[in-house]
Coordinates of C-alpha atoms in Angstrom, one line a residue:
X6 CA -42.1 51.5 14.9
X7 CA -39.3 50.2 17.0
X8 CA -35.7 50.5 15.8
X9 CA -35.0 46.9 16.9
X10 CA -37.4 44.1 17.7
X11 CA -37.9 43.3 21.4
X12 CA -39.2 40.2 23.3
X13 CA -42.7 40.4 24.6
X14 CA -42.6 39.3 28.3
X15 CA -45.9 37.4 27.9
X16 CA -44.7 35.4 24.9
X17 CA -41.0 34.8 25.5
X18 CA -41.5 31.3 26.9
X19 CA -43.6 30.4 23.8
X20 CA -40.9 31.8 21.5
X21 CA -38.3 29.7 23.4
X22 CA -40.4 26.6 22.7
X23 CA -40.7 27.4 19.0
X24 CA -36.9 27.9 18.8
X25 CA -36.5 24.4 20.3
X26 CA -38.7 23.0 17.6
X27 CA -37.1 24.5 14.5
X28 CA -33.6 24.7 13.1
X29 CA -31.8 28.0 13.8
X30 CA -30.3 28.0 10.4
X31 CA -32.9 26.9 7.9
X32 CA -36.1 27.2 10.1
X33 CA -37.3 23.7 9.3
X34 CA -39.0 21.6 12.0
X35 CA -36.3 19.2 13.4
X36 CA -38.5 16.1 13.0
X37 CA -40.5 14.9 10.0
X38 CA -43.3 12.5 9.1
X39 CA -40.9 9.6 8.6
X40 CA -40.8 9.4 12.4
X41 CA -43.9 7.5 13.6
X42 CA -44.0 9.4 16.9
X43 CA -44.0 12.7 15.1
X44 CA -46.6 11.5 12.6
X45 CA -48.8 10.5 15.6
X46 CA -48.3 13.9 17.2
X47 CA -49.2 15.8 14.0
X48 CA -52.5 13.9 13.8
X49 CA -53.5 15.2 17.3
X50 CA -56.7 17.3 16.8
X51 CA -56.2 19.7 19.7
X52 CA -53.6 22.4 18.5
X53 CA -52.3 23.1 22.0
X54 CA -51.7 19.4 22.8
X55 CA -50.2 18.9 19.3
X56 CA -47.7 21.8 19.9
X57 CA -46.6 20.4 23.2
X58 CA -46.2 16.8 21.8
X59 CA -44.1 18.1 18.9
X60 CA -42.0 20.3 21.3
X61 CA -41.3 17.2 23.4
X62 CA -40.1 15.3 20.3
X63 CA -38.0 18.1 18.8
X64 CA -36.3 19.5 21.9
X65 CA -34.2 16.3 22.2
X66 CA -32.8 16.8 18.7
X67 CA -29.2 18.1 18.5
X68 CA -28.9 18.4 14.7
X69 CA -31.0 19.4 11.7
X70 CA -31.0 16.1 9.8
X71 CA -30.0 16.2 6.2
X72 CA -29.7 12.4 5.6
X73 CA -32.1 10.5 3.4
X74 CA -34.2 8.0 5.3
X75 CA -36.1 4.9 4.1
X76 CA -39.7 4.5 5.3
X77 CA -40.5 1.2 7.0
X78 CA -43.7 -0.2 8.4
X79 CA -44.4 -1.0 12.0
X80 CA -42.8 -4.5 11.7
X81 CA -39.5 -3.0 10.5
X82 CA -40.0 -4.5 7.0
X83 CA -40.7 -2.8 3.8
X84 CA -44.4 -3.0 3.1
X85 CA -45.5 -5.4 0.2
X86 CA -42.0 -6.7 0.1
X87 CA -40.9 -3.7 -1.9
X88 CA -38.6 -0.8 -1.1
X89 CA -40.4 2.4 -0.6
X90 CA -39.2 5.7 -1.8
X91 CA -36.6 7.2 0.5
X92 CA -37.7 10.3 2.6
X93 CA -35.4 13.3 2.6
X94 CA -35.9 15.5 5.6
X95 CA -34.3 18.4 3.6
X96 CA -32.5 19.9 6.6
X97 CA -29.2 21.7 6.5
X98 CA -27.2 19.5 8.9
X99 CA -26.4 22.3 11.4
X100 CA -25.9 21.5 15.1
X101 CA -28.7 22.8 17.2
X102 CA -28.2 24.6 20.5
X103 CA -29.9 24.2 23.8
X104 CA -32.0 27.3 24.4
X105 CA -32.1 28.7 27.9
X106 CA -34.4 31.5 29.2
X107 CA -33.0 34.1 31.6
X108 CA -35.1 37.1 32.6
X109 CA -35.9 38.8 29.2
X110 CA -33.1 37.1 27.4
X111 CA -32.7 33.8 25.4
X112 CA -29.3 32.1 25.4
X113 CA -28.1 29.4 23.0
X114 CA -25.8 26.8 24.5
X115 CA -23.4 25.1 22.1
X116 CA -20.9 22.4 22.7
X117 CA -18.1 22.0 20.1
X118 CA -14.9 20.0 20.0
X119 CA -11.7 21.9 19.2
X120 CA -8.7 20.8 17.2
X121 CA -7.1 19.4 20.3
X122 CA -10.2 17.3 21.1
X123 CA -11.2 19.5 24.1
X124 CA -14.9 20.4 24.3
X125 CA -15.6 24.1 24.1
X126 CA -18.8 25.7 25.4
X127 CA -20.3 28.7 23.7
X128 CA -23.3 30.7 25.1
X129 CA -24.2 33.4 22.6
X130 CA -27.3 35.5 23.2
X131 CA -30.3 35.0 20.8
X132 CA -31.3 38.6 20.2
X133 CA -34.9 39.4 19.4
X134 CA -33.8 40.3 15.8
X135 CA -32.2 36.9 15.3
X136 CA -35.3 35.1 16.7
X137 CA -37.6 37.2 14.5
X138 CA -35.6 36.2 11.4
X139 CA -35.8 32.5 12.3
X140 CA -39.5 32.5 13.1
X141 CA -40.6 34.4 10.0
X142 CA -38.9 31.9 7.7
X143 CA -40.9 28.9 9.1
X144 CA -43.1 27.5 6.2
X145 CA -46.9 27.4 6.4
X146 CA -46.9 23.6 6.3
X147 CA -44.6 23.5 9.3
X148 CA -46.7 26.0 11.2
X149 CA -49.8 23.8 10.6
X150 CA -47.9 20.7 11.8
X151 CA -47.0 22.6 15.0
X152 CA -50.6 23.5 15.6
X153 CA -50.2 27.3 15.1
X154 CA -52.9 29.3 13.3
X155 CA -51.6 31.0 10.1
X156 CA -54.0 33.9 10.3
X157 CA -54.0 34.7 14.1
X158 CA -50.9 33.1 15.7
X159 CA -47.8 33.4 13.5
X160 CA -44.8 33.0 15.7
X161 CA -43.0 36.1 14.5
X162 CA -45.9 38.2 15.8
X163 CA -44.9 37.2 19.3
X164 CA -41.9 39.5 19.0
X165 CA -42.7 43.2 19.3
X166 CA -41.6 45.2 16.2
X167 CA -44.3 48.0 16.4
X168 CA -45.6 49.4 19.7
X169 CA -49.3 50.5 19.7
X170 CA -49.7 53.8 21.5
X171 CA -53.0 54.1 23.4
X172 CA -55.0 57.3 22.9
X173 CA -55.2 60.0 25.6
X174 CA -58.6 58.9 26.9
X175 CA -57.0 55.6 28.0
X176 CA -54.3 57.5 30.0
X177 CA -56.0 60.7 31.2
X178 CA -54.1 63.3 33.2
X179 CA -54.6 63.2 37.0
X180 CA -55.5 66.0 39.4
X181 CA -52.8 66.4 42.1
X182 CA -55.2 67.8 44.8
X183 CA -58.1 65.4 44.0
X184 CA -60.6 68.2 43.3
X185 CA -60.2 68.1 39.5
X186 CA -59.5 71.9 39.4
X187 CA -56.0 72.2 40.6
X188 CA -52.6 71.2 39.2
X189 CA -52.7 68.2 36.9
X190 CA -50.1 65.6 36.2
X191 CA -49.7 63.0 33.4
X192 CA -50.6 59.4 33.9
X193 CA -47.9 56.9 34.7
X194 CA -48.5 55.2 31.3
X195 CA -47.7 58.4 29.5
X196 CA -44.4 58.7 31.3
X197 CA -43.5 55.2 30.5
X198 CA -44.4 55.7 26.8
X199 CA -42.1 58.7 26.9
X200 CA -39.2 56.6 28.3
X201 CA -39.8 54.0 25.5
X202 CA -39.8 56.7 22.8
X203 CA -36.5 58.2 24.2
X204 CA -34.9 54.7 24.4
X205 CA -36.0 54.0 20.8
X206 CA -34.5 57.3 19.6
X207 CA -31.2 56.4 21.2
X208 CA -31.1 53.1 19.4
X209 CA -31.9 54.8 16.1
X210 CA -29.2 57.3 16.7
X211 CA -26.6 54.6 17.6
X212 CA -27.4 52.7 14.4
X213 CA -27.3 55.9 12.3
X214 CA -23.9 57.1 13.7
X215 CA -22.4 53.6 13.5
X216 CA -21.7 53.4 17.2
X217 CA -19.6 50.5 18.6
X218 CA -21.5 47.2 19.0
X219 CA -21.4 47.3 22.9
X220 CA -22.9 50.8 23.0
X221 CA -25.7 49.9 20.6
X222 CA -26.3 46.7 22.6
X223 CA -26.7 48.7 25.8
X224 CA -29.3 51.0 24.2
X225 CA -31.1 47.9 22.9
X226 CA -31.2 46.4 26.4
X227 CA -32.6 49.7 27.7
X228 CA -35.3 49.5 25.0
X229 CA -36.1 45.9 26.0
X230 CA -36.6 46.8 29.7

């Protein structure tokens, strides 16, 4: 079990897309069924196409809406001449960042106006732990709307929290002279697993001893790579 979650190199782009679909504060999808374009995307049968269509809609959103909307029909008028019940997106109202992918890092780009009216840019890193907390709070209904399988493709599983160790037959020792009788050496995979275990121990020790944040972060970066 890893001391801190790490990004999986094969899934980091997919994690980035999911983080562009949901709110980073309340984990709700940034669009809802009161948007005709979103409703049409949700009704797409192919889950992969549905996910991409919803991503294209949500990545343009800059805020998690918390206003109450009124549903109108295609002609812009209330159906049957009566006012329909208002639809509440139920969001938190937080401003959403632009997510950028850099190597094995995800960066959130915020633009905020200061008291003097000057725009300030902030680019905090989205750590794997932060991303994992956002993804695991996504509701089952939102996951279905996004086209993800609840049993086999939950988004928080795309971030590594436990590393499976292959048994020795998968990584047998190697004969150095090629005869099978001389000096033997460990497989490269065994050496790499040893590096990961040592890096993981360093992170655990830094957390246990209450080391300064920058030192703990350096050990976490070493574990990631």
